[in-house]
XYZ file of C-alpha atoms in Angstrom:
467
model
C -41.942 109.606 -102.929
C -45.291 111.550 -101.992
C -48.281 109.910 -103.232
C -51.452 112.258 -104.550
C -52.560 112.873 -100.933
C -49.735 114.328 -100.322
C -48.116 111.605 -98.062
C -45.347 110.188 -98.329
C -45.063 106.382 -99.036
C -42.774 103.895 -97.241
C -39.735 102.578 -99.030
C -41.493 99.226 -99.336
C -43.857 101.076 -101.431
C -41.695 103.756 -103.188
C -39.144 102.310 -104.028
C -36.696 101.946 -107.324
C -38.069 100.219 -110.227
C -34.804 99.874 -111.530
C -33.676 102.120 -114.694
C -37.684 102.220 -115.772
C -38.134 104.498 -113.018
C -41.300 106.101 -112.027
C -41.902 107.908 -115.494
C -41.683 104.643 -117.161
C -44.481 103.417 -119.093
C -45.743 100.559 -118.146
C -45.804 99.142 -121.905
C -41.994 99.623 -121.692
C -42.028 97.896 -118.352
C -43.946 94.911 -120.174
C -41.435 94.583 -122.871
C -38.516 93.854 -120.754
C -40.213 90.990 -119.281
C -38.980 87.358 -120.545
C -41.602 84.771 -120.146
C -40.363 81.326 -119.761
C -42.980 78.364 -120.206
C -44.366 77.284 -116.952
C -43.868 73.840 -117.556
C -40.442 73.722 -117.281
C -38.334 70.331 -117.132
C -34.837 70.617 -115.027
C -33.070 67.608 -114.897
C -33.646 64.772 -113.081
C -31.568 64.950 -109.539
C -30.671 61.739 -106.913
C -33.297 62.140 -103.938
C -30.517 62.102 -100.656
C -33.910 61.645 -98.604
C -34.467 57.574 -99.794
C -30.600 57.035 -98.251
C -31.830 57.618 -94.897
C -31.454 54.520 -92.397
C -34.128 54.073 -89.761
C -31.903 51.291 -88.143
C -29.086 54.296 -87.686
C -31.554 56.720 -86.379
C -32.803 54.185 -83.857
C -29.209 53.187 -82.774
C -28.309 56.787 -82.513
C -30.813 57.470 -80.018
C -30.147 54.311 -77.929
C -26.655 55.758 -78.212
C -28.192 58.917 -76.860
C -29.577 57.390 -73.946
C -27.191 55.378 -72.878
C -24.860 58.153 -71.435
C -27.570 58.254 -68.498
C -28.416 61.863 -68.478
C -26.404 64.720 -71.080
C -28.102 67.531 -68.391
C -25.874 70.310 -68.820
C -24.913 70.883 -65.323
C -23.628 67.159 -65.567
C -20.340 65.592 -66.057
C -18.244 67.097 -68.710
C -15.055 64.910 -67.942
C -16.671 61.227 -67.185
C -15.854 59.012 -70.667
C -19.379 57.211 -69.862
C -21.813 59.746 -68.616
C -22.796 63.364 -68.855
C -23.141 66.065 -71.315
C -19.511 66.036 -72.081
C -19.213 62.355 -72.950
C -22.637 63.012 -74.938
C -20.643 65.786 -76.959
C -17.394 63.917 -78.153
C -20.043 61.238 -79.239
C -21.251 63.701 -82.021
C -18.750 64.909 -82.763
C -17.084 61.402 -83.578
C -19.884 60.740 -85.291
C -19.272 63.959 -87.131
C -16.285 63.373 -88.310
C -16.765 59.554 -89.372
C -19.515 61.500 -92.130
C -16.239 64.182 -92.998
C -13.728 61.188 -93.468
C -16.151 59.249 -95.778
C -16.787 62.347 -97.962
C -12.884 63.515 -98.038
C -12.879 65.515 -94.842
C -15.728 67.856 -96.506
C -17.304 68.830 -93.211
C -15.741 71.858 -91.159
C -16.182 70.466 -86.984
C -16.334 73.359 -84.933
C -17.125 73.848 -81.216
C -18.052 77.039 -80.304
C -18.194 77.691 -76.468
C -19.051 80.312 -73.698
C -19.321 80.155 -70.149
C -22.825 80.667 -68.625
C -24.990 81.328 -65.660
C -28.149 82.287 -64.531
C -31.630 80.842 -62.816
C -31.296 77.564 -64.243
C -27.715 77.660 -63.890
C -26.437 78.524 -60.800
C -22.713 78.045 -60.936
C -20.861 79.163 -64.147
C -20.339 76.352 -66.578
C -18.800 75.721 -69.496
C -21.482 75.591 -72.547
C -20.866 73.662 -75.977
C -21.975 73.177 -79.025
C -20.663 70.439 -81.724
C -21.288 72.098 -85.185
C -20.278 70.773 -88.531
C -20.261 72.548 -91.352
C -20.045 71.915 -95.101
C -19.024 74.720 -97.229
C -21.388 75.465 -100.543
C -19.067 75.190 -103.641
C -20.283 78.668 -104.948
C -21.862 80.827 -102.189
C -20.261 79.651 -99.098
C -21.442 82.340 -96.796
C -25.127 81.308 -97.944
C -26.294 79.452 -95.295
C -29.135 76.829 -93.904
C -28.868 75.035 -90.462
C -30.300 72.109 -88.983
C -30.485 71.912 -85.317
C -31.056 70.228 -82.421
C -30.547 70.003 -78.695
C -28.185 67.744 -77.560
C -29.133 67.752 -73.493
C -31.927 66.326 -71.393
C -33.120 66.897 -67.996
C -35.883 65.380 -65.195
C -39.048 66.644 -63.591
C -36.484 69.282 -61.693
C -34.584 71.337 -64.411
C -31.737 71.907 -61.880
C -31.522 67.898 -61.242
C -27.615 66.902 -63.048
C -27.644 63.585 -61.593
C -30.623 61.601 -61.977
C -31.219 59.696 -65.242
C -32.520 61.678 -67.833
C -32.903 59.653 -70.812
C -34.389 62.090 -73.192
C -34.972 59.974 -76.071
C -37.457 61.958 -77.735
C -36.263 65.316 -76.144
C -34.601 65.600 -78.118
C -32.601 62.867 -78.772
C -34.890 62.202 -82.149
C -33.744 65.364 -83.449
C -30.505 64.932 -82.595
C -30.165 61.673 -84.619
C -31.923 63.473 -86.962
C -29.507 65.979 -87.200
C -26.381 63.358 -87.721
C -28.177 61.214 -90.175
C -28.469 64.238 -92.045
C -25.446 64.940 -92.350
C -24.350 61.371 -93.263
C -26.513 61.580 -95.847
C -26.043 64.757 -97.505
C -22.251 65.036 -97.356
C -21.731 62.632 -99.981
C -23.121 65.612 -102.275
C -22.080 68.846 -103.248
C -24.527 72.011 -102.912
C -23.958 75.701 -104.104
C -24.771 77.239 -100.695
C -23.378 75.648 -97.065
C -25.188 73.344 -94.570
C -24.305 73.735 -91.324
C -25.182 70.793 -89.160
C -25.529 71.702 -84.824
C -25.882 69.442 -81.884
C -26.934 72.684 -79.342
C -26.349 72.539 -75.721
C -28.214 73.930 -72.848
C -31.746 73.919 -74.461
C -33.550 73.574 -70.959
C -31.425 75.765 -69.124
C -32.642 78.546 -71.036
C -32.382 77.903 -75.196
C -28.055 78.727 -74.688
C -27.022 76.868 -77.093
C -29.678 78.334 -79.884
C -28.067 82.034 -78.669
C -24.710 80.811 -78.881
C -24.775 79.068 -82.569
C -26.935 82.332 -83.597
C -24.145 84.707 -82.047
C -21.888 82.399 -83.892
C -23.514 83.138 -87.323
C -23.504 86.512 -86.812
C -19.705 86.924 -85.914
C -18.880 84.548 -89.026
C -20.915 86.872 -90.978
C -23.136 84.163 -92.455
C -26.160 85.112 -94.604
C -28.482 83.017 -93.179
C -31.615 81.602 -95.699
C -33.538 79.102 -93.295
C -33.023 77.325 -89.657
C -34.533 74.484 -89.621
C -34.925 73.207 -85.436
C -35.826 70.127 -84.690
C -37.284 69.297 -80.973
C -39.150 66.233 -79.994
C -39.713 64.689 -83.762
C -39.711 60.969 -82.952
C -42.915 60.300 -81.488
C -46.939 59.327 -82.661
C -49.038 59.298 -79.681
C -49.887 61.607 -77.401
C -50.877 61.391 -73.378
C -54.412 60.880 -73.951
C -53.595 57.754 -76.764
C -54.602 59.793 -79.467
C -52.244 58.774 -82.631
C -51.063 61.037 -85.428
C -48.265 59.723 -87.681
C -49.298 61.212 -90.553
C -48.551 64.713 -89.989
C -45.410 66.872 -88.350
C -46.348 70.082 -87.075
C -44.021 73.368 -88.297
C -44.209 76.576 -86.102
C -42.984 79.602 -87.748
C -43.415 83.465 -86.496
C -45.998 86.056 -87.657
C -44.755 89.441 -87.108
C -40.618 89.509 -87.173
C -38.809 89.427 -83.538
C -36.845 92.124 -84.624
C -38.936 94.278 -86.085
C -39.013 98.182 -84.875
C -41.907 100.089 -83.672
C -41.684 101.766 -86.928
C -41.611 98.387 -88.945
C -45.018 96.986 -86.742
C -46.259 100.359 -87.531
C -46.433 99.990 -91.578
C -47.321 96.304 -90.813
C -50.407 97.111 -89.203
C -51.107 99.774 -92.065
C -49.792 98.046 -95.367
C -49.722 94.352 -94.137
C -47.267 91.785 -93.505
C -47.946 90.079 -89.787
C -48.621 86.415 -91.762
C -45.552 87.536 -93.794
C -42.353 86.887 -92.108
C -39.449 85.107 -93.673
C -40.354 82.333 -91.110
C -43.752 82.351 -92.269
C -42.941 81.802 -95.883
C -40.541 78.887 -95.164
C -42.549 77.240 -93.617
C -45.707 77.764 -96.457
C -42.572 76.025 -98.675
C -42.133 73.045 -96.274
C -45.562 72.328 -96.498
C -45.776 72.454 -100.654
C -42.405 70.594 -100.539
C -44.029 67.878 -98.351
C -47.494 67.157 -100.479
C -44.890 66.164 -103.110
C -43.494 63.144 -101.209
C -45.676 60.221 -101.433
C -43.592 58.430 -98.955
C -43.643 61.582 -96.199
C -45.387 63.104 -93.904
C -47.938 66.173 -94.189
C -47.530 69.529 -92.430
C -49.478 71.087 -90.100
C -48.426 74.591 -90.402
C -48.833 76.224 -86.674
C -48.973 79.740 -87.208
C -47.038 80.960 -84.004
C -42.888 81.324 -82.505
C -44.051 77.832 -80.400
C -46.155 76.485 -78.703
C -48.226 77.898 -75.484
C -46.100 79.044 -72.785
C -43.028 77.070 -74.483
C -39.843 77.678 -76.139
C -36.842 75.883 -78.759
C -33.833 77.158 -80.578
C -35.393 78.569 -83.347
C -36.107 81.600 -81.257
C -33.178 82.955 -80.885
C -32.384 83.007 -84.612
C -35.782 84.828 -84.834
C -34.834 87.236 -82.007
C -31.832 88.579 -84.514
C -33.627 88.561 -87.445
C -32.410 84.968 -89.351
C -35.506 82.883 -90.680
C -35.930 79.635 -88.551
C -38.801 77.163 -88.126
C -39.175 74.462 -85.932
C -40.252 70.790 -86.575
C -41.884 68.989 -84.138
C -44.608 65.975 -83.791
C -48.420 66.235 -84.464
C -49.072 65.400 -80.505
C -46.918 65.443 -77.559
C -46.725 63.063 -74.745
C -46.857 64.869 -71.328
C -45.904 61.931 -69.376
C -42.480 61.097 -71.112
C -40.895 64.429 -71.202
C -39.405 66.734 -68.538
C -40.431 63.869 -66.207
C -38.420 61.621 -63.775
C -38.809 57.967 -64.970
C -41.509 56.335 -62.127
C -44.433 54.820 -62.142
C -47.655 56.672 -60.365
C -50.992 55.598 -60.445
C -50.211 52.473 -63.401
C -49.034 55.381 -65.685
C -45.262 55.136 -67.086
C -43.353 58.052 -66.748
C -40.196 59.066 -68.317
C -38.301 60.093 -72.204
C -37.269 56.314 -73.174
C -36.670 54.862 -76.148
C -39.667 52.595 -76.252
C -42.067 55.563 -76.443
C -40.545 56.182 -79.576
C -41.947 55.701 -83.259
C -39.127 55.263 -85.264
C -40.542 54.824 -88.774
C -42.012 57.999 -88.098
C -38.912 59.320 -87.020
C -37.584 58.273 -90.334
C -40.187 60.539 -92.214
C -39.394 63.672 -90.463
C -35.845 63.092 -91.226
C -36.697 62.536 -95.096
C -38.829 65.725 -95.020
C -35.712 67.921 -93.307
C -33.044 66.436 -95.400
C -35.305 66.930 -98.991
C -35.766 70.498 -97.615
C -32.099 71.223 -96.672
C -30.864 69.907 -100.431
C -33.500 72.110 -101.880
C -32.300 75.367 -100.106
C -28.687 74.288 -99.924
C -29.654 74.235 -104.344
C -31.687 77.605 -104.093
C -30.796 80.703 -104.579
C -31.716 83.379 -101.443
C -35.304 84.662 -102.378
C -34.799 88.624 -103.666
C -36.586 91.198 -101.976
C -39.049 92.212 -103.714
C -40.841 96.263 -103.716
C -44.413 96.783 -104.555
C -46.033 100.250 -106.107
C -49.717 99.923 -106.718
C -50.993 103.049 -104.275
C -53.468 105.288 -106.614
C -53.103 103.854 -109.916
C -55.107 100.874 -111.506
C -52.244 98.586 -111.859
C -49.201 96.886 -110.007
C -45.326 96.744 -110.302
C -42.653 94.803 -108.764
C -39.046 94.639 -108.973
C -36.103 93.596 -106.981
C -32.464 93.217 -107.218
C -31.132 90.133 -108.587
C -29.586 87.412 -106.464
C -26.647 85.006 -106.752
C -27.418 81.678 -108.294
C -30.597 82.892 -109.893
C -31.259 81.599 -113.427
C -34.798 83.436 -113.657
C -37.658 84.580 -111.299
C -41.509 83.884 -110.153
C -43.926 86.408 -109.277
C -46.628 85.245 -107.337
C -50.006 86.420 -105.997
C -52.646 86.045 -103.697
C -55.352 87.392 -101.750
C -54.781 88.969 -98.287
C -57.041 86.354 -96.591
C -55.317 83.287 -98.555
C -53.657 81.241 -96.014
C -51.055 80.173 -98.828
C -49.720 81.315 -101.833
C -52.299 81.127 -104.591
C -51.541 82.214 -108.754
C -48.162 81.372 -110.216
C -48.321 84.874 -112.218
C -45.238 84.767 -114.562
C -41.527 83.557 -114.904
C -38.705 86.247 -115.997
C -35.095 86.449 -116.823
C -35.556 90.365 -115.762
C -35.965 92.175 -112.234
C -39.185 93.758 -112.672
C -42.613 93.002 -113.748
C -45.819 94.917 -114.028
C -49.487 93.637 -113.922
C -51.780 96.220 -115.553
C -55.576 95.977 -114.176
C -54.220 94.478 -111.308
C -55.053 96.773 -107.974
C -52.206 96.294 -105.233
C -54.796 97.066 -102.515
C -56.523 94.058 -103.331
C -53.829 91.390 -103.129
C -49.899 90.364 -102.002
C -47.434 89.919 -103.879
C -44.521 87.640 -103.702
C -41.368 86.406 -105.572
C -39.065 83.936 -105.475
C -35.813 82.522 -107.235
C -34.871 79.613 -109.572
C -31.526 78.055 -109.798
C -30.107 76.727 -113.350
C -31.556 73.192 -112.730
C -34.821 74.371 -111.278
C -35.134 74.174 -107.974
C -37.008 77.105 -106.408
C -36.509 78.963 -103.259
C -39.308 79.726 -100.754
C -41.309 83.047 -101.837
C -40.222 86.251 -100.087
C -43.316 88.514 -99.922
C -42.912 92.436 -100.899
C -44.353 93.903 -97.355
C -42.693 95.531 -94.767
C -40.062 93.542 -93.478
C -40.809 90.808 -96.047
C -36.672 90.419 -97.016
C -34.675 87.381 -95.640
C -32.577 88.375 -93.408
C -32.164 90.478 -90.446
C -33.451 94.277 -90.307
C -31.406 97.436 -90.982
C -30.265 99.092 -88.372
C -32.126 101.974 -87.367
């Protein structure tokens, strides 16, 4: 479409308004809008979240610990010790959650053989994945992740003990209480459920579970990592248990030069996918008396650092990662001494546990929410030269109706609630696109309501095109 400059617009701007078309009016537009009351009532659902056991997570991480060190290079043989002794754990554990629910959850253990600078000889990589297939849109999918192996002051070290309680053993006993808890229901889309490998030698077993979704075709909605989540104080003794911080990307890993192009032009870098999950995390967690807040951290990670979120971002799949409000320096990556009168080392008593038991309620509320949700739509702006604004998308499975939603291009989150509909299109006379972002997102039959996808380049959940 060529706009009255004589340029032509980007599909994110041009593109079909459904059967209204471009000569529409937008009075007709108007009328095929249904407006449904914004106070609307779904029925009251069981809260999974107030099932979770602090006393399992804590045992689960002792558990953790006691196989010595689950380094990657270590032991895959030895019953006692090592990564491979680590591994069956979960997976027992696992499958104890699939027999009490009927044998609901899939266990799969998808493998590769790797090397490289922090692996030196080729070794056998694992991860323990469980999955538990939505009742109506299986290949929907959100995952909760985290890494199963530790390591010392010396990433190559296999043999010293390498307790790694709260990396990431905490998210790792996050990641099985989860799925205790939330396989004794039945969601619409699937939860997958990963205990990841090789983390520290290089974020494997992220690329490996990501490659993994791809060949199984999955349409992934959210990842939701979770590295170093069971701590409250940081190096210096400063204490935050109030808050978990949530990293999400700005601009999409996998966007093209032409994508970063209309970006920089038409907006989107605090847009992503990512971005937007994580805005929903937040909202999700200021309703939750008995939670944590978010600190939203507006970057992949943090500085100079890495988790297995990353490589979901790298092929275009949303993914977040949880982690605490303040590290401690001295008890992770470290070799357990004691220099100076300081401690050092990842062991259990470091730990906060009823902390530990927050972030878990805030993943597992999350996960039944988007395992409930319908994928957001993508949604297509066209407000260039003309005093008003429409929107439309193509529907989505699982949708019972729609929310647009607005706000201004400095607003950190989303701000106006503008309208429910039934329909696929909307259009705001008066309204001037230049002046704000738009954003919609989709309500299942009993109400719950997915994170917003915003209508900017590269704004759709899910990877990229193909160019």
């Amino acid at each position: 479409m060529i706009n009255k400059g004589g340029r032509e617009l980007p599909p994110f701007l041009s593109g079909p308004l459904g059967a209204a078309g471009r000569g529409a009016s937008l009075g007709r537009m108007r009328h095929a809008l249904y407006l449904v009351p914004f106070l609307y009532s779904s029925a009251v659902l069981a809260a999974p979240e107030d099932a979770i056991s602090e006393a399992r997570l804590r045992a689960n991480v002792e558990k953790l610990v006691s196989f010595g060190t689950r380094h990657t290079l270590s032991s895959q043989t030895d019953p006692e010790r090592g990564i491979g002794a680590a591994r069956k754990w979960a997976e027992a554990e696992f499958r104890k959650s699939s027999a009490a629910c009927g044998n609901c959850l899939e266990i799969v253990l998808p493998e590769t053989v790797v090397s490289g600078d922090r692996v030196p000889v080729p070794t056998r990589l694992v991860n323990v994945v469980a999955i538990q297939r939505g009742t109506e849109r299986p290949s929907e999918v959100v995952i909760v992740q985290a890494h199963i192996d530790s390591r010392v002051s010396d990433v190559l070290d296999a043999t010293k003990d390498a307790p790694g309680a709260n990396d990431d053993g905490s998210g790792t006993a996050l990641v099985i209480e989860a799925a205790r808890v939330l396989s004794k229901e039945k969601f619409p889309a699937t939860i997958v459920y990963a205990a990841l490998s090789g983390e520290e030698q290089g974020l494997l077993g992220g690329k490996l579970l990501a490659d993994y979704a791809a060949q199984q075709g999955w349409t992934v909605k959210a990842v939701l990592n979770n590295d170093i989540v069971g701590g409250s104080t940081g190096s210096d003794g400063y204490r935050d248990d109030a808050h978990v911080r949530v990293l999400s990307e700005g601009p999409r890993a996998d966007a093209t030069d032409a994508l970063r192009a209309q970006m920089r032009r038409y907006g989107g870098e605090n847009d992503s996918p990512s971005r937007n999950i994580s805005r929903w995390i937040a909202k999700l967690a200021d309703k939750d008396d008995a939670g944590l807040a978010v600190r939203q951290i507006w970057r992949a990670d943090r500085l100079g650092r890495g988790g297995d979120q990353l490589p979901f971002s790298d092929k275009g799949y949303p993914a977040i990662r949880f982690t605490v409000a303040v590290e401690d320096y001295e008890h992770q990556h470290q070799d357990l001494r004691t220099e100076g009168g300081v401690k050092f080392g990842d062991t259990v008593d470091e730990m906060d546990f009823p902390y530990l038991a927050k972030v878990t309620r805030l993943n597992v509320r999350a996960l039944a929410k988007l395992a409930r949700t319908p994928i957001p739509p993508v949604p297509v702006v066209k407000g260039a030269v003309q005093p008003s604004t429409d929107i439309a998308w193509q529907p989505v499975p699982g949708a019972a109706r729609y929310v647009l939603w607005q706000r201004r291009t400095d607003a950190p989150m989303w701000e106006t609630r503008v309208l429910e509909t039934v329909g696929t299109k909307a259009s705001l006379p008066g309204v001037r696109a230049d002046d704000w972002l738009f954003g919609v997102s989709a309500v299942a039959a009993d109400g719950d309501e997915s994170p917003i996808a915003s209508a900017v380049p590269g704004g759709q959940f899910g990877p990229l095109p193909k160019p």
